[in-house]
Amino acid sequence: MNALVLGSGGREHTIAYKLSLSSSIDRLFWTPGNGATEEIAENPGININDFGRIISFVKQNNIELTVVGPEAPLVDGISDRFREEGLNIFGPESKGAMIEGSKIFAKKLMEEVGIPTARFREFYSYKDARRYIDQISPPYVIKADGLAAGKGVIIAENKESGEKALVDMFKNRIFGDSGTKVVIEQFLKGEEATVLALCDGKNVLPLISSQDHKAVYDGDKGPNTGGMGAIAPAPVVNSRVLGKVVDRILNPLINLFIKRGIKYRGVIYAGLMIIDENPYVIEFNCRFGDPETEAVLPLMESDFGKLLFSTLKGDLSNTEIKWKDGYCCDVVLCSGGYPGKYEKGKEIHGLEKLKDKRDVFVFHAGTKKEDNRLLTNGGRVLNIAAVGNTLQEAIGKAYEHVKMINFEGMHYRKDIGFKGLKHLES
Ligand code: AMP
Ligand code: GLY
């Protein structure tokens, strides 16, 4: 069969790479892609928002599996359009994608079926929200309702910064219309982790857990980014915790979808806070995580193409996923200034030293090829992922190879996996 990947980040490179190894895939397309696309796939160069052209391309090329990387096309209904045309697509219809598209929708679903999450209130005006923070104590967790490219959450340590966040969202519209509805929720203190689960509309099948590192500086300091690196599996998600994630979170969610007639075929991203071995949902996303995917998929031994196809066919109840023993550590290399302003177009050096290294993977994010040179083209530029028998070994191997790469302004966290190591030492 032929397959198409939509998106241009490190997550999509990882997905395309795993599909390129699948025995069930003949031709692989990937658009709009990045500097790595031509190494493993054909790039038709179609804009990801141009659903009409994507659908024509899929029909012309007999594509039987389209995998959507980012959330925006899902929330905008790309899967509904595909299904109207009788085409296969990995990703939920827009009603299901609203678990990410609206925090209020997600919180109400969780409330309805008792999925553990932070207590919350929703607000539609500055005045009401401002009055509420007078009644509760900080830190305040203030979330814009709609999509905000992962930046719509502000944790305010005191009343002044809480007030500023509300002014920014309601009055200055820093998140546009996404911030005109706001959730204020209880602050949860624990350790964060991610569980991605395939969902075929009836059954959920969790992948191994992972742990992102969202803050820009070592020790989880500084502003949040899209993610500076990840490990898999996450030691904080032991088998007891994973069992609770399935029983208390994933199964109730899918049962509610079934009850509401929502056909969810794709992946559910559960962003969790683990407190005393109990998982609470911080957020749901309707897609694979980035950079979690870059740490999880290198450990997958099963055929990824077949697995995604089973998901679309509603076959997950008979499916088991095989994983390599050991761990993966993924380090993200960023442009100078990221997550604030940064420049593009810096030449990337050293990648040739990582070619054909066993258990070391380079997943491109913001890169582009120009005149046979590889240039930076985004905030998160490259992922270096390494697999080892122990977490320590995976981390060591990732950083050993990170050191071989450079571009002007490059920065990265030096402590990816530090929380995982603490668990394993204790
Ligand atoms: P989100 O975009 O919803 O994942 O939120 C971004 C980050 O804010 C999360 O990764 C957490 O670190 C933090 N966060 C969100 N909600 C809470 C909460 N209720 N309590 C503590 N931290 C939170
Ligand atoms: N790593 C965070 C996300 O994918 O939303």
Short mmCIF file of C-alpha atoms and ligand atoms in Angstrom, two decimals:
data_model
loop_
_atom_site.label_atom_id
_atom_site.label_comp_id
_atom_site.label_asym_id
_atom_site.label_seq_id
_atom_site.Cartn_x
_atom_site.Cartn_y
_atom_site.Cartn_z
CA MET A 1 0.00 0.00 0.00
CA ASN A 2 0.99 3.64 -0.39
CA ALA A 3 1.15 6.03 2.55
CA LEU A 4 1.25 9.80 3.12
CA VAL A 5 2.52 11.68 6.17
CA LEU A 6 1.31 15.25 6.79
CA GLY A 7 3.48 17.69 8.75
CA SER A 8 7.03 18.97 8.94
CA GLY A 9 8.47 18.38 12.41
CA GLY A 10 10.60 15.82 14.22
CA ARG A 11 7.48 13.83 15.05
CA GLU A 12 6.63 13.51 11.35
CA HIS A 13 10.20 12.53 10.45
CA THR A 14 10.02 9.77 13.07
CA ILE A 15 6.62 8.57 11.82
CA ALA A 16 7.82 8.63 8.18
CA TYR A 17 11.04 6.83 9.12
CA LYS A 18 9.14 4.03 10.86
CA LEU A 19 6.73 3.75 7.91
CA SER A 20 9.70 3.59 5.52
CA LEU A 21 10.77 0.39 7.34
CA SER A 22 7.31 -1.18 7.13
CA SER A 23 7.02 -4.26 4.93
CA SER A 24 3.45 -3.30 4.04
CA ILE A 25 4.29 0.08 2.49
CA ASP A 26 5.32 0.44 -1.14
CA ARG A 27 5.48 4.16 -1.85
CA LEU A 28 5.84 6.74 0.90
CA PHE A 29 4.94 10.42 0.51
CA TRP A 30 5.52 13.17 3.04
CA THR A 31 4.36 16.78 2.76
CA PRO A 32 5.17 19.64 3.35
CA GLY A 33 8.20 17.90 4.91
CA ASN A 34 11.56 19.33 5.91
CA GLY A 35 15.26 18.93 5.09
CA ALA A 36 15.09 15.14 5.62
CA THR A 37 12.10 14.32 3.44
CA GLU A 38 13.89 13.38 0.24
CA GLU A 39 16.07 10.83 2.10
CA ILE A 40 13.09 8.58 2.85
CA ALA A 41 10.02 9.74 0.94
CA GLU A 42 8.65 11.61 -2.06
CA ASN A 43 7.52 15.16 -1.37
CA PRO A 44 4.57 16.47 -3.41
CA GLY A 45 5.00 19.89 -1.74
CA ILE A 46 1.34 20.39 -0.85
CA ASN A 47 0.32 22.87 1.83
CA ILE A 48 -1.11 21.08 4.85
CA ASN A 49 -4.16 23.37 4.94
CA ASP A 50 -5.11 22.65 1.35
CA PHE A 51 -7.44 19.71 2.05
CA GLY A 52 -8.80 19.71 -1.51
CA ARG A 53 -5.38 19.20 -3.09
CA ILE A 54 -4.39 16.63 -0.49
CA ILE A 55 -7.54 14.59 -1.21
CA SER A 56 -6.98 14.72 -5.00
CA PHE A 57 -3.38 13.63 -4.50
CA VAL A 58 -4.45 10.72 -2.27
CA LYS A 59 -6.95 9.53 -4.88
CA GLN A 60 -4.52 9.86 -7.79
CA ASN A 61 -1.78 7.93 -5.98
CA ASN A 62 -3.93 5.19 -4.42
CA ILE A 63 -2.88 6.17 -0.92
CA GLU A 64 -4.48 3.87 1.62
CA LEU A 65 -3.01 5.35 4.76
CA THR A 66 -2.69 9.08 5.49
CA VAL A 67 -1.18 9.98 8.88
CA VAL A 68 -1.82 13.46 10.25
CA GLY A 69 1.00 14.83 12.44
CA PRO A 70 -0.19 18.15 13.90
CA GLU A 71 -3.48 19.04 15.60
CA ALA A 72 -4.70 22.00 13.54
CA PRO A 73 -5.85 20.06 10.42
CA LEU A 74 -7.65 17.55 12.68
CA VAL A 75 -9.49 20.27 14.59
CA ASP A 76 -10.28 21.86 11.20
CA GLY A 77 -11.91 18.64 10.01
CA ILE A 78 -9.45 16.97 7.62
CA SER A 79 -10.56 13.51 8.81
CA ASP A 80 -14.24 14.33 8.29
CA ARG A 81 -13.41 15.36 4.69
CA PHE A 82 -11.44 12.15 4.05
CA ARG A 83 -14.19 9.95 5.44
CA GLU A 84 -16.84 11.70 3.35
CA GLU A 85 -14.74 10.65 0.35
CA GLY A 86 -14.35 7.10 1.64
CA LEU A 87 -10.60 7.53 2.21
CA ASN A 88 -8.53 6.16 5.10
CA ILE A 89 -6.98 8.61 7.52
CA PHE A 90 -5.20 8.12 10.83
CA GLY A 91 -6.56 10.87 13.10
CA PRO A 92 -9.92 11.63 14.72
CA GLU A 93 -12.78 13.53 13.15
CA SER A 94 -13.11 17.12 14.39
CA LYS A 95 -15.59 16.25 17.15
CA GLY A 96 -12.98 13.92 18.67
CA ALA A 97 -10.14 16.38 18.03
CA MET A 98 -11.96 18.84 20.29
CA ILE A 99 -10.33 17.08 23.26
CA GLU A 100 -7.37 19.24 22.21
CA GLY A 101 -9.25 22.02 20.39
CA SER A 102 -11.16 23.17 23.46
CA LYS A 103 -9.95 22.87 27.05
CA ILE A 104 -13.49 23.52 28.29
CA PHE A 105 -14.84 20.66 26.16
CA ALA A 106 -12.08 18.36 27.47
CA LYS A 107 -12.63 19.34 31.11
CA LYS A 108 -16.39 18.77 30.81
CA LEU A 109 -15.87 15.32 29.28
CA MET A 110 -13.57 14.40 32.14
CA GLU A 111 -16.04 15.74 34.68
CA GLU A 112 -18.89 13.76 33.12
CA VAL A 113 -17.16 10.39 33.48
CA GLY A 114 -15.01 11.12 36.54
CA ILE A 115 -11.58 11.09 34.88
CA PRO A 116 -9.11 12.39 37.48
CA THR A 117 -8.00 15.95 36.64
CA ALA A 118 -7.48 19.31 38.37
CA ARG A 119 -10.64 21.04 39.65
CA PHE A 120 -11.60 23.87 37.31
CA ARG A 121 -13.90 26.76 36.50
CA GLU A 122 -14.59 28.22 33.06
CA PHE A 123 -14.84 31.96 32.35
CA TYR A 124 -16.17 33.99 29.46
CA SER A 125 -15.34 37.50 30.73
CA TYR A 126 -12.37 39.27 32.27
CA LYS A 127 -14.51 40.54 35.14
CA ASP A 128 -15.67 37.12 36.33
CA ALA A 129 -12.23 35.55 35.97
CA ARG A 130 -10.58 38.45 37.82
CA ARG A 131 -13.09 38.15 40.66
CA TYR A 132 -12.39 34.40 40.93
CA ILE A 133 -8.66 34.81 41.52
CA ASP A 134 -9.51 37.01 44.52
CA GLN A 135 -11.25 34.00 46.02
CA ILE A 136 -8.52 31.37 45.58
CA SER A 137 -4.85 31.19 46.44
CA PRO A 138 -1.91 31.04 43.99
CA PRO A 139 -0.32 29.55 41.97
CA TYR A 140 -3.07 30.11 39.41
CA VAL A 141 -3.17 27.87 36.36
CA ILE A 142 -4.79 29.94 33.60
CA LYS A 143 -5.51 28.27 30.26
CA ALA A 144 -6.80 29.72 27.00
CA ASP A 145 -9.66 27.53 25.77
CA GLY A 146 -8.62 27.08 22.15
CA LEU A 147 -5.46 26.05 20.26
CA ALA A 148 -2.51 28.31 21.04
CA ALA A 149 0.42 26.37 19.57
CA GLY A 150 1.20 24.85 22.98
CA LYS A 151 1.65 28.26 24.60
CA GLY A 152 -1.84 28.87 25.96
CA VAL A 153 -1.12 27.98 29.60
CA ILE A 154 0.14 30.53 32.11
CA ILE A 155 1.10 29.54 35.64
CA ALA A 156 0.91 32.72 37.73
CA GLU A 157 2.75 32.71 41.05
CA ASN A 158 0.88 35.69 42.54
CA LYS A 159 -2.18 37.88 42.07
CA GLU A 160 -0.38 40.52 39.97
CA SER A 161 0.87 38.04 37.39
CA GLY A 162 -2.52 36.29 37.43
CA GLU A 163 -4.21 39.58 36.67
CA LYS A 164 -1.68 40.32 33.92
CA ALA A 165 -2.35 36.92 32.33
CA LEU A 166 -6.09 37.62 32.28
CA VAL A 167 -5.57 41.11 30.80
CA ASP A 168 -3.27 39.59 28.15
CA MET A 169 -5.80 36.90 27.23
CA PHE A 170 -9.13 38.78 27.42
CA LYS A 171 -8.09 42.34 26.56
CA ASN A 172 -4.79 42.19 24.64
CA ARG A 173 -5.91 39.00 22.88
CA ILE A 174 -2.41 37.51 22.87
CA PHE A 175 -3.92 34.17 21.87
CA GLY A 176 -6.55 35.74 19.58
CA ASP A 177 -10.03 34.23 19.94
CA SER A 178 -8.50 31.21 21.72
CA GLY A 179 -8.13 33.37 24.83
CA THR A 180 -11.64 34.82 25.05
CA LYS A 181 -12.74 31.76 26.95
CA VAL A 182 -10.52 30.73 29.83
CA VAL A 183 -10.16 27.86 32.26
CA ILE A 184 -8.69 28.48 35.70
CA GLU A 185 -7.73 25.28 37.45
CA GLN A 186 -6.20 23.90 40.60
CA PHE A 187 -2.39 23.67 40.59
CA LEU A 188 -1.24 20.04 40.74
CA LYS A 189 2.16 19.19 42.19
CA GLY A 190 3.72 15.98 41.02
CA GLU A 191 5.78 14.60 38.15
CA GLU A 192 4.63 14.95 34.54
CA ALA A 193 4.62 12.11 32.02
CA THR A 194 2.89 11.23 28.77
CA VAL A 195 1.00 8.14 27.66
CA LEU A 196 0.16 7.84 23.97
CA ALA A 197 -2.50 5.28 23.11
CA LEU A 198 -3.75 4.04 19.77
CA CYS A 199 -7.51 4.04 19.52
CA ASP A 200 -9.49 2.17 16.84
CA GLY A 201 -12.88 3.61 17.74
CA LYS A 202 -13.61 0.87 20.29
CA ASN A 203 -10.35 -0.26 21.89
CA VAL A 204 -7.34 1.55 23.27
CA LEU A 205 -3.81 0.20 23.11
CA PRO A 206 -1.22 2.20 25.09
CA LEU A 207 2.31 2.63 23.76
CA ILE A 208 5.21 2.70 26.21
CA SER A 209 5.18 5.84 28.37
CA SER A 210 7.41 8.85 27.87
CA GLN A 211 8.46 12.07 29.55
CA ASP A 212 8.89 15.43 27.85
CA HIS A 213 10.99 18.31 29.20
CA LYS A 214 9.06 21.46 28.36
CA ALA A 215 11.01 24.23 30.06
CA VAL A 216 13.85 25.73 28.06
CA TYR A 217 16.60 25.52 30.72
CA ASP A 218 18.11 22.71 32.78
CA GLY A 219 16.29 21.84 35.99
CA ASP A 220 12.91 22.64 34.36
CA LYS A 221 13.62 26.38 34.61
CA GLY A 222 12.59 29.18 32.26
CA PRO A 223 9.69 29.55 29.84
CA ASN A 224 7.93 26.58 28.26
CA THR A 225 8.82 25.40 24.77
CA GLY A 226 7.27 22.83 22.45
CA GLY A 227 9.53 20.32 24.24
CA MET A 228 13.32 20.18 24.66
CA GLY A 229 13.74 16.43 24.80
CA ALA A 230 12.12 13.23 25.98
CA ILE A 231 12.83 9.80 27.37
CA ALA A 232 10.92 6.55 26.99
CA PRO A 233 9.76 4.66 28.90
CA ALA A 234 9.27 7.07 31.84
CA PRO A 235 10.25 5.38 35.12
CA VAL A 236 7.52 7.31 37.01
CA VAL A 237 4.91 5.39 34.96
CA ASN A 238 5.40 1.94 36.46
CA SER A 239 3.01 -0.89 35.63
CA ARG A 240 0.62 0.07 38.44
CA VAL A 241 0.40 3.64 37.18
CA LEU A 242 -0.05 2.50 33.58
CA GLY A 243 -2.90 0.21 34.67
CA LYS A 244 -4.62 3.18 36.32
CA VAL A 245 -4.13 5.30 33.18
CA VAL A 246 -5.97 2.65 31.17
CA ASP A 247 -8.74 1.98 33.74
CA ARG A 248 -9.38 5.49 35.01
CA ILE A 249 -8.59 7.61 31.96
CA LEU A 250 -8.39 5.92 28.55
CA ASN A 251 -11.26 3.43 28.85
CA PRO A 252 -13.75 5.93 30.32
CA LEU A 253 -12.81 8.41 27.57
CA ILE A 254 -13.32 5.96 24.71
CA ASN A 255 -16.55 4.67 26.24
CA LEU A 256 -17.87 8.23 26.33
CA PHE A 257 -16.87 8.74 22.68
CA ILE A 258 -18.77 5.59 21.75
CA LYS A 259 -21.81 6.78 23.70
CA ARG A 260 -21.71 10.13 21.88
CA GLY A 261 -21.23 8.55 18.45
CA ILE A 262 -17.71 9.97 18.01
CA LYS A 263 -15.51 7.65 15.92
CA TYR A 264 -12.04 8.20 17.32
CA ARG A 265 -9.46 6.44 15.14
CA GLY A 266 -5.98 7.71 15.78
CA VAL A 267 -3.89 8.39 18.82
CA ILE A 268 -4.88 9.86 22.18
CA TYR A 269 -2.18 11.83 23.94
CA ALA A 270 -2.69 11.88 27.69
CA GLY A 271 -0.50 14.52 29.35
CA LEU A 272 -0.41 13.47 32.99
CA MET A 273 0.62 14.63 36.43
CA ILE A 274 1.55 11.64 38.58
CA ILE A 275 0.95 12.22 42.28
CA ASP A 276 1.73 9.33 44.67
CA GLU A 277 1.29 6.80 41.84
CA ASN A 278 -2.05 8.31 40.84
CA PRO A 279 -2.38 9.82 37.34
CA TYR A 280 -4.29 13.09 36.76
CA VAL A 281 -4.91 14.50 33.28
CA ILE A 282 -3.21 17.85 32.59
CA GLU A 283 -4.25 17.85 28.94
CA PHE A 284 -5.47 15.61 26.16
CA ASN A 285 -4.12 15.97 22.64
CA CYS A 286 -5.54 14.39 19.51
CA ARG A 287 -2.16 13.47 17.91
CA PHE A 288 1.29 12.06 18.63
CA GLY A 289 3.44 14.17 20.99
CA ASP A 290 6.55 15.98 19.88
CA PRO A 291 9.24 15.15 21.07
CA GLU A 292 7.70 12.12 22.83
CA THR A 293 7.28 10.29 19.50
CA GLU A 294 11.00 10.65 18.78
CA ALA A 295 11.75 8.75 22.02
CA VAL A 296 8.96 6.16 21.83
CA LEU A 297 9.05 4.92 18.23
CA PRO A 298 12.77 3.98 18.08
CA LEU A 299 11.93 1.32 20.70
CA MET A 300 9.05 -0.18 18.70
CA GLU A 301 9.84 -3.55 17.12
CA SER A 302 6.42 -4.18 15.60
CA ASP A 303 5.69 -3.06 12.05
CA PHE A 304 4.40 0.51 12.48
CA GLY A 305 2.56 0.61 9.14
CA LYS A 306 0.63 -2.57 9.97
CA LEU A 307 -0.18 -1.22 13.42
CA LEU A 308 -1.65 2.01 12.07
CA PHE A 309 -3.63 0.06 9.52
CA SER A 310 -5.03 -2.22 12.26
CA THR A 311 -6.06 0.92 14.11
CA LEU A 312 -8.04 2.15 11.10
CA LYS A 313 -9.63 -1.26 10.58
CA GLY A 314 -10.84 -1.48 14.21
CA ASP A 315 -8.55 -4.46 14.86
CA LEU A 316 -6.64 -3.42 17.97
CA SER A 317 -8.26 -5.93 20.31
CA ASN A 318 -6.19 -8.69 18.64
CA THR A 319 -2.99 -6.68 18.46
CA GLU A 320 0.05 -6.69 20.68
CA ILE A 321 2.96 -4.32 20.24
CA LYS A 322 6.52 -5.63 20.58
CA TRP A 323 9.07 -3.29 22.18
CA LYS A 324 12.84 -3.42 22.52
CA ASP A 325 14.08 -3.71 26.10
CA GLY A 326 15.93 -0.64 27.27
CA TYR A 327 15.40 3.09 26.96
CA CYS A 328 15.53 5.89 24.43
CA CYS A 329 16.68 9.46 25.09
CA ASP A 330 15.89 12.22 22.60
CA VAL A 331 17.62 15.62 22.82
CA VAL A 332 16.27 18.60 20.86
CA LEU A 333 18.75 21.08 19.38
CA CYS A 334 17.28 24.58 19.09
CA SER A 335 18.00 27.88 17.35
CA GLY A 336 19.53 30.69 19.42
CA GLY A 337 16.75 32.69 21.09
CA TYR A 338 14.11 29.93 20.94
CA PRO A 339 11.41 29.87 22.39
CA GLY A 340 11.56 33.64 21.81
CA LYS A 341 12.70 35.26 18.56
CA TYR A 342 15.31 33.38 16.54
CA GLU A 343 16.99 33.58 13.16
CA LYS A 344 16.76 30.95 10.42
CA GLY A 345 19.14 29.97 7.65
CA LYS A 346 22.20 28.93 9.71
CA GLU A 347 24.22 26.13 8.19
CA ILE A 348 24.18 22.85 10.14
CA HIS A 349 27.53 21.03 10.43
CA GLY A 350 28.56 17.56 11.55
CA LEU A 351 25.59 15.37 10.61
CA GLU A 352 27.77 13.18 8.35
CA LYS A 353 29.49 11.89 11.52
CA LEU A 354 26.21 10.36 12.69
CA LYS A 355 25.44 8.44 9.50
CA ASP A 356 24.78 4.70 9.94
CA LYS A 357 25.45 4.71 13.66
CA ARG A 358 23.69 1.85 15.37
CA ASP A 359 20.89 2.86 17.74
CA VAL A 360 21.41 6.59 17.08
CA PHE A 361 18.76 8.50 15.12
CA VAL A 362 18.68 12.01 13.72
CA PHE A 363 15.15 13.31 13.30
CA HIS A 364 14.89 16.65 11.54
CA ALA A 365 12.42 19.33 12.65
CA GLY A 366 13.07 22.91 11.47
CA THR A 367 15.57 22.18 8.69
CA LYS A 368 15.67 22.74 4.95
CA LYS A 369 17.97 21.72 2.11
CA GLU A 370 19.31 24.49 -0.09
CA ASP A 371 22.03 24.03 -2.73
CA ASN A 372 23.09 20.79 -1.04
CA ARG A 373 23.53 22.54 2.28
CA LEU A 374 21.38 21.84 5.32
CA LEU A 375 20.05 25.02 6.97
CA THR A 376 18.07 25.79 10.11
CA ASN A 377 14.47 26.67 9.38
CA GLY A 378 12.67 26.77 12.75
CA GLY A 379 12.98 27.02 16.53
CA ARG A 380 13.40 23.31 17.18
CA VAL A 381 15.90 22.21 14.56
CA LEU A 382 17.07 18.62 15.12
CA ASN A 383 16.46 15.69 17.43
CA ILE A 384 19.22 13.29 18.39
CA ALA A 385 17.71 10.10 19.80
CA ALA A 386 19.71 7.16 21.13
CA VAL A 387 18.71 3.74 22.41
CA GLY A 388 20.58 2.01 25.25
CA ASN A 389 20.17 -0.96 27.55
CA THR A 390 19.86 1.39 30.50
CA LEU A 391 18.54 4.94 30.73
CA GLN A 392 22.03 6.11 31.66
CA GLU A 393 23.47 4.49 28.54
CA ALA A 394 20.79 6.00 26.27
CA ILE A 395 21.39 9.47 27.72
CA GLY A 396 25.18 9.13 27.42
CA LYS A 397 24.94 7.97 23.82
CA ALA A 398 22.56 10.78 22.84
CA TYR A 399 24.80 13.49 24.27
CA GLU A 400 27.98 11.94 22.85
CA HIS A 401 26.44 12.44 19.39
CA VAL A 402 24.87 15.84 20.11
CA LYS A 403 28.42 17.11 20.61
CA MET A 404 29.30 16.27 17.01
CA ILE A 405 26.76 18.75 15.63
CA ASN A 406 26.85 22.51 15.54
CA PHE A 407 25.23 25.55 14.03
CA GLU A 408 25.42 29.20 15.01
CA GLY A 409 23.40 29.89 18.17
CA MET A 410 22.60 26.19 18.82
CA HIS A 411 21.38 25.43 22.33
CA TYR A 412 19.94 22.41 24.08
CA ARG A 413 19.20 21.11 27.55
CA LYS A 414 22.03 19.14 29.15
CA ASP A 415 19.83 17.23 31.60
CA ILE A 416 17.24 15.33 29.56
CA GLY A 417 16.23 12.30 31.63
CA PHE A 418 17.30 13.68 35.02
CA LYS A 419 13.98 12.88 36.70
CA GLY A 420 13.96 9.40 35.22
CA LEU A 421 17.45 8.73 36.56
CA LYS A 422 16.41 9.85 40.05
CA HIS A 423 13.64 7.26 40.06
CA LEU A 424 15.93 4.47 39.00
CA GLU A 425 18.52 5.41 41.65
CA SER A 426 15.98 5.49 44.48
P1 AMP B 1 -0.56 22.16 28.81
O1 AMP B 1 -0.34 22.97 27.57
O2 AMP B 1 -1.99 22.06 29.23
O3 AMP B 1 0.18 20.86 28.78
O4 AMP B 1 0.16 22.94 29.98
C1 AMP B 1 1.51 23.35 29.86
C2 AMP B 1 2.23 23.02 31.12
O5 AMP B 1 1.66 23.74 32.21
C3 AMP B 1 2.15 21.58 31.53
O6 AMP B 1 3.10 20.81 30.88
C4 AMP B 1 2.39 21.67 33.02
O7 AMP B 1 3.78 21.77 33.28
C5 AMP B 1 1.75 22.95 33.39
N1 AMP B 1 0.39 22.71 33.92
C6 AMP B 1 -0.76 22.68 33.22
N2 AMP B 1 -1.80 22.45 34.01
C7 AMP B 1 -1.32 22.34 35.27
C8 AMP B 1 -1.90 22.11 36.55
N3 AMP B 1 -3.22 21.98 36.72
N4 AMP B 1 -1.08 22.05 37.62
C9 AMP B 1 0.26 22.22 37.47
N5 AMP B 1 0.86 22.45 36.30
C10 AMP B 1 0.10 22.52 35.21
N1 GLY B 2 5.37 17.48 23.86
C1 GLY B 2 4.17 18.21 24.02
C2 GLY B 2 3.18 18.02 22.96
O1 GLY B 2 3.37 17.32 21.98
O2 GLY B 2 2.11 18.61 23.09
#
